[in-house]
PDB file of C-alpha atoms in Angstrom:
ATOM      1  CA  UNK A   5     -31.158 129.319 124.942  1.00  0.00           C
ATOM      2  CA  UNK A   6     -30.569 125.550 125.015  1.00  0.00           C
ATOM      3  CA  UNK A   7     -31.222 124.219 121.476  1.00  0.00           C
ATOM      4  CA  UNK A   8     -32.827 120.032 122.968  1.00  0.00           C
ATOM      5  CA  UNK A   9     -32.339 117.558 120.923  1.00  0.00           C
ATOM      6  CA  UNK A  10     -35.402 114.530 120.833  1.00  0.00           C
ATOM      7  CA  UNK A  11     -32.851 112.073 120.268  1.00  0.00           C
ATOM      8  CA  UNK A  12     -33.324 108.811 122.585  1.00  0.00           C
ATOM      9  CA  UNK A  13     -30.401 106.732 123.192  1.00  0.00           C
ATOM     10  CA  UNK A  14     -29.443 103.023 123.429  1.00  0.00           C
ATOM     11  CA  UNK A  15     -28.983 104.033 127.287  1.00  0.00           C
ATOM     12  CA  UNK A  16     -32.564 105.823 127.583  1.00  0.00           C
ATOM     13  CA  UNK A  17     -34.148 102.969 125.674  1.00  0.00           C
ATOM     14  CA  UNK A  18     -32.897  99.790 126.553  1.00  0.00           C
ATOM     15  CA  UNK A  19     -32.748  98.637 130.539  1.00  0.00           C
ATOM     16  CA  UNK A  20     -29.494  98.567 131.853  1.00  0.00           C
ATOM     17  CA  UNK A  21     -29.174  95.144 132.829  1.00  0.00           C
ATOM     18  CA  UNK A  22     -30.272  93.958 129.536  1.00  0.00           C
ATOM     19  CA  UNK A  23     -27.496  96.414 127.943  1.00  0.00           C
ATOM     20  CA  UNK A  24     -25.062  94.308 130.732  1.00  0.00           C
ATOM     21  CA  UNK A  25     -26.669  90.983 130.046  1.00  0.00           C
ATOM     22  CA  UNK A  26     -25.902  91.289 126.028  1.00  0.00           C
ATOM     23  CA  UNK A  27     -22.012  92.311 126.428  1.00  0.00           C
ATOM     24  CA  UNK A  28     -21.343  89.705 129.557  1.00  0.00           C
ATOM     25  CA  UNK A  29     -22.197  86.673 126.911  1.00  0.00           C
ATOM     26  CA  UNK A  30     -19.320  87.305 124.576  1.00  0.00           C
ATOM     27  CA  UNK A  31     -17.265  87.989 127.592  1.00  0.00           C
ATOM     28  CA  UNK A  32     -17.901  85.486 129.175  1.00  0.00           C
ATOM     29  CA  UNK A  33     -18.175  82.979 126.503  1.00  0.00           C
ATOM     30  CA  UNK A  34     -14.393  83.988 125.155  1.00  0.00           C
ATOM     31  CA  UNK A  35     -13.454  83.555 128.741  1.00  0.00           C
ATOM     32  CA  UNK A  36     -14.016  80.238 129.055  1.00  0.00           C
ATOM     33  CA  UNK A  37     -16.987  80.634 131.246  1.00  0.00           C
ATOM     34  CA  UNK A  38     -19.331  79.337 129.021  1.00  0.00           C
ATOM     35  CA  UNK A  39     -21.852  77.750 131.320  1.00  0.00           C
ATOM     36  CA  UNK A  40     -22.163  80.975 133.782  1.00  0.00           C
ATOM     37  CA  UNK A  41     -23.019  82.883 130.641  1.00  0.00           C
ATOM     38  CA  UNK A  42     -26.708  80.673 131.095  1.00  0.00           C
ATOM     39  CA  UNK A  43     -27.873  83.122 133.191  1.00  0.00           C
ATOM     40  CA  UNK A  44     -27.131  86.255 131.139  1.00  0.00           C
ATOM     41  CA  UNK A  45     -28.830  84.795 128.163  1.00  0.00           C
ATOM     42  CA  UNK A  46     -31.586  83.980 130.484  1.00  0.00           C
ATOM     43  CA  UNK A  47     -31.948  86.966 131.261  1.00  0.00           C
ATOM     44  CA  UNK A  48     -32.010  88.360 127.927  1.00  0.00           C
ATOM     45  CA  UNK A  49     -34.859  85.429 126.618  1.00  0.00           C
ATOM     46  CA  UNK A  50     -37.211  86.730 129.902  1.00  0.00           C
ATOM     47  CA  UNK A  51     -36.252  90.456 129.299  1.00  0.00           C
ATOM     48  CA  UNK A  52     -37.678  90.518 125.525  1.00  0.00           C
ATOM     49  CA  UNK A  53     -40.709  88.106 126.066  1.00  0.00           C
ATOM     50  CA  UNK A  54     -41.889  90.371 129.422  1.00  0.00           C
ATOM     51  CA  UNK A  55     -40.180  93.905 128.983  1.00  0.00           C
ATOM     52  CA  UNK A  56     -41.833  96.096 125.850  1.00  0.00           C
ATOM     53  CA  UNK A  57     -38.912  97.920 125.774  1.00  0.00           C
ATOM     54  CA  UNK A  58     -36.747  95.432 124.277  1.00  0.00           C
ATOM     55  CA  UNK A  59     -39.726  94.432 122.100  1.00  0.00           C
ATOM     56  CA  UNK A  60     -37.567  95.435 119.170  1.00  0.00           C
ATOM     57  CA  UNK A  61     -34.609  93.323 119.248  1.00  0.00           C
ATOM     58  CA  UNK A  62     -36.544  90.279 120.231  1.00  0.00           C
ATOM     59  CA  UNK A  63     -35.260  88.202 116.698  1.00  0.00           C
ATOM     60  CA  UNK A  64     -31.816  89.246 117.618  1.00  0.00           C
ATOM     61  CA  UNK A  65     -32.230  87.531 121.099  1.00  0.00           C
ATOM     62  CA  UNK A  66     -34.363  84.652 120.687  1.00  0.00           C
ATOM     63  CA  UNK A  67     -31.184  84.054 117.588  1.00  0.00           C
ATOM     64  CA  UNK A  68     -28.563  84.373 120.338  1.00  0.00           C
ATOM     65  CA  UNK A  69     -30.230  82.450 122.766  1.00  0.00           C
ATOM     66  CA  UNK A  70     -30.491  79.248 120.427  1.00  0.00           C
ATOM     67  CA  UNK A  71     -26.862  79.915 119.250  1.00  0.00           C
ATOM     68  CA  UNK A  72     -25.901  79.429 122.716  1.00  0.00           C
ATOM     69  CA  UNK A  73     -28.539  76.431 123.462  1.00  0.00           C
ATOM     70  CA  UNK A  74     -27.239  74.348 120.438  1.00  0.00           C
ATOM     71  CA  UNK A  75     -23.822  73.746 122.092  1.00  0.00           C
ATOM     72  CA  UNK A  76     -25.752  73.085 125.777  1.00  0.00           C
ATOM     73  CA  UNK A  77     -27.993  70.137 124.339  1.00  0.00           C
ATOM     74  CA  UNK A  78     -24.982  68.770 122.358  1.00  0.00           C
ATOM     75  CA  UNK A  79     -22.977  68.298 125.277  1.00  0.00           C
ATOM     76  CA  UNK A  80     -25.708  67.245 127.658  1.00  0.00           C
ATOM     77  CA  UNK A  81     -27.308  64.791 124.899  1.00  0.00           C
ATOM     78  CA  UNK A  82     -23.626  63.458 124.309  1.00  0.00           C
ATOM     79  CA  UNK A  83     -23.084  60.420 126.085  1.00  0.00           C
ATOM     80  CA  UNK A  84     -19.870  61.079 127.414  1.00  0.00           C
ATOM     81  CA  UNK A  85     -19.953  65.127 128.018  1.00  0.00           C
ATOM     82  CA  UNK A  86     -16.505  67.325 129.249  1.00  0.00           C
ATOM     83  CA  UNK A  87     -16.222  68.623 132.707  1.00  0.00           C
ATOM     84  CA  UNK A  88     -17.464  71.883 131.289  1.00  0.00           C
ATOM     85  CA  UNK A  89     -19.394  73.484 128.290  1.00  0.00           C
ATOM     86  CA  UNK A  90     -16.423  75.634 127.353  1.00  0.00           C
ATOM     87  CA  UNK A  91     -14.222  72.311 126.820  1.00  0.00           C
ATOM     88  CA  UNK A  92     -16.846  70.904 124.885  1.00  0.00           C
ATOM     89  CA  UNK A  93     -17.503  73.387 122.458  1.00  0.00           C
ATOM     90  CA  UNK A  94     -16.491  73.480 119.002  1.00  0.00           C
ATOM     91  CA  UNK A  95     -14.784  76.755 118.089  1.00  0.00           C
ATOM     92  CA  UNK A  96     -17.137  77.689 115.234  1.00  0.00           C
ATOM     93  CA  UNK A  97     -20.057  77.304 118.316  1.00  0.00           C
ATOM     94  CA  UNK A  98     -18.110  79.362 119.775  1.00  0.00           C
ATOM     95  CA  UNK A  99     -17.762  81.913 116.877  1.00  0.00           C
ATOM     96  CA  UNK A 100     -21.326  81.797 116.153  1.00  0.00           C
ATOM     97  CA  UNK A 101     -22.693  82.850 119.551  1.00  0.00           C
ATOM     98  CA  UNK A 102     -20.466  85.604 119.993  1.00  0.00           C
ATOM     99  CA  UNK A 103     -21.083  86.638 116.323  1.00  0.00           C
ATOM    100  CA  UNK A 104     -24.612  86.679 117.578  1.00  0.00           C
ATOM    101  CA  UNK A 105     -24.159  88.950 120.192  1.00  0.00           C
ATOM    102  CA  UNK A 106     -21.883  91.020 118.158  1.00  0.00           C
ATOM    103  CA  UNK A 107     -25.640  91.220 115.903  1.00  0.00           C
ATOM    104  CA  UNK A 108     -27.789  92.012 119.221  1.00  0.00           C
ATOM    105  CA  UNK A 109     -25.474  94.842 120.059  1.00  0.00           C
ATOM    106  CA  UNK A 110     -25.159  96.328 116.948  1.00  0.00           C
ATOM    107  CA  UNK A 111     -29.118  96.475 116.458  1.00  0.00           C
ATOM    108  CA  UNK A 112     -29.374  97.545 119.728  1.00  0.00           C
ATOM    109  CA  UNK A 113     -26.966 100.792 119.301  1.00  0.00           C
ATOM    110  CA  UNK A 114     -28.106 101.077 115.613  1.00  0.00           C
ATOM    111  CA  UNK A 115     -31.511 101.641 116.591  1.00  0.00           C
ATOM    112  CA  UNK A 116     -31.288 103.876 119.015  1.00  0.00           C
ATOM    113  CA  UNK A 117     -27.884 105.726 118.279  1.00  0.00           C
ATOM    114  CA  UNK A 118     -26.074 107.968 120.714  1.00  0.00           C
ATOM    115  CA  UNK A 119     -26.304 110.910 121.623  1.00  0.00           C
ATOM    116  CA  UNK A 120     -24.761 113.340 118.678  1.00  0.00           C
ATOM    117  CA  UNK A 121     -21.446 115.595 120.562  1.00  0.00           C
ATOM    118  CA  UNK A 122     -21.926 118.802 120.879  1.00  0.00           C
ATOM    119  CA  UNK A 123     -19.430 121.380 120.744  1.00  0.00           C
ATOM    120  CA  UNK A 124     -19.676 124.868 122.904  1.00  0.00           C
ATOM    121  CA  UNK A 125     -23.648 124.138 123.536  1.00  0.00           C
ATOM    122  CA  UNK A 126     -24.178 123.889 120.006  1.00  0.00           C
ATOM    123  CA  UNK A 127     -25.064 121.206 117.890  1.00  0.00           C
ATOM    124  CA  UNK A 128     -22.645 119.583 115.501  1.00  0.00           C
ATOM    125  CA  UNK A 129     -23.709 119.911 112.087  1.00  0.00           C
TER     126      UNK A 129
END
């Protein structure tokens, strides 16, 4: 007999593009795509205000989304703005939005841990 484990995951609990839309921002930020990573963190802010399931790392995202909004007023507010947002950015902007993702993914996999391996059907432990 199966021994079942009532373990939910990080994949179980969270929707997948909301596990996508929290690792593309670093990516994509790091990348030098800066202002295409708007519509992940979008995505993110709508996810957690309308989806119950994300309920739980709300703080985390609403953080990352104004780490990445700080840079976006400065350079729209600034009278003479780069060609783009990654050009614009200061480095530690930079470091602190992707240090804030680096937060939202670790609560999201700390919460909800995965699954525990299992070795010949049995559980490890």
């Amino acid at each position: 007999m199966k021994h079942e484990t009532s373990i939910v995951t990080a994949q179980q609990r969270f929707p997948r593009y909301f596990q996508i839309s929290s690792w593309a921002i670093p990516v994509m930020v790091v990348g030098q795509f800066s202002m295409i990573a708007l519509l992940p963190v979008l995505v993110l802010v709508i996810a957690s205000l309308a989806d119950s399931r994300t309920r739980a790392l709300r703080p985390w995202t609403l953080g990352l989304a104004v780490a990445y909004f700080i840079p976006l007023a400065i350079m729209k507010l600034r009278a003479d703005p780069a060609q783009s947002l990654s050009k614009d950015m200061h480095p530690i902007l930079l470091a602190l939005i992707v240090a804030a993702a680096a937060v939202l993914l670790a609560r999201m996999y700390r919460i909800y841990p995965r699954r525990p391996r299992q070795l010949h059907g049995r559980q490890r432990g």
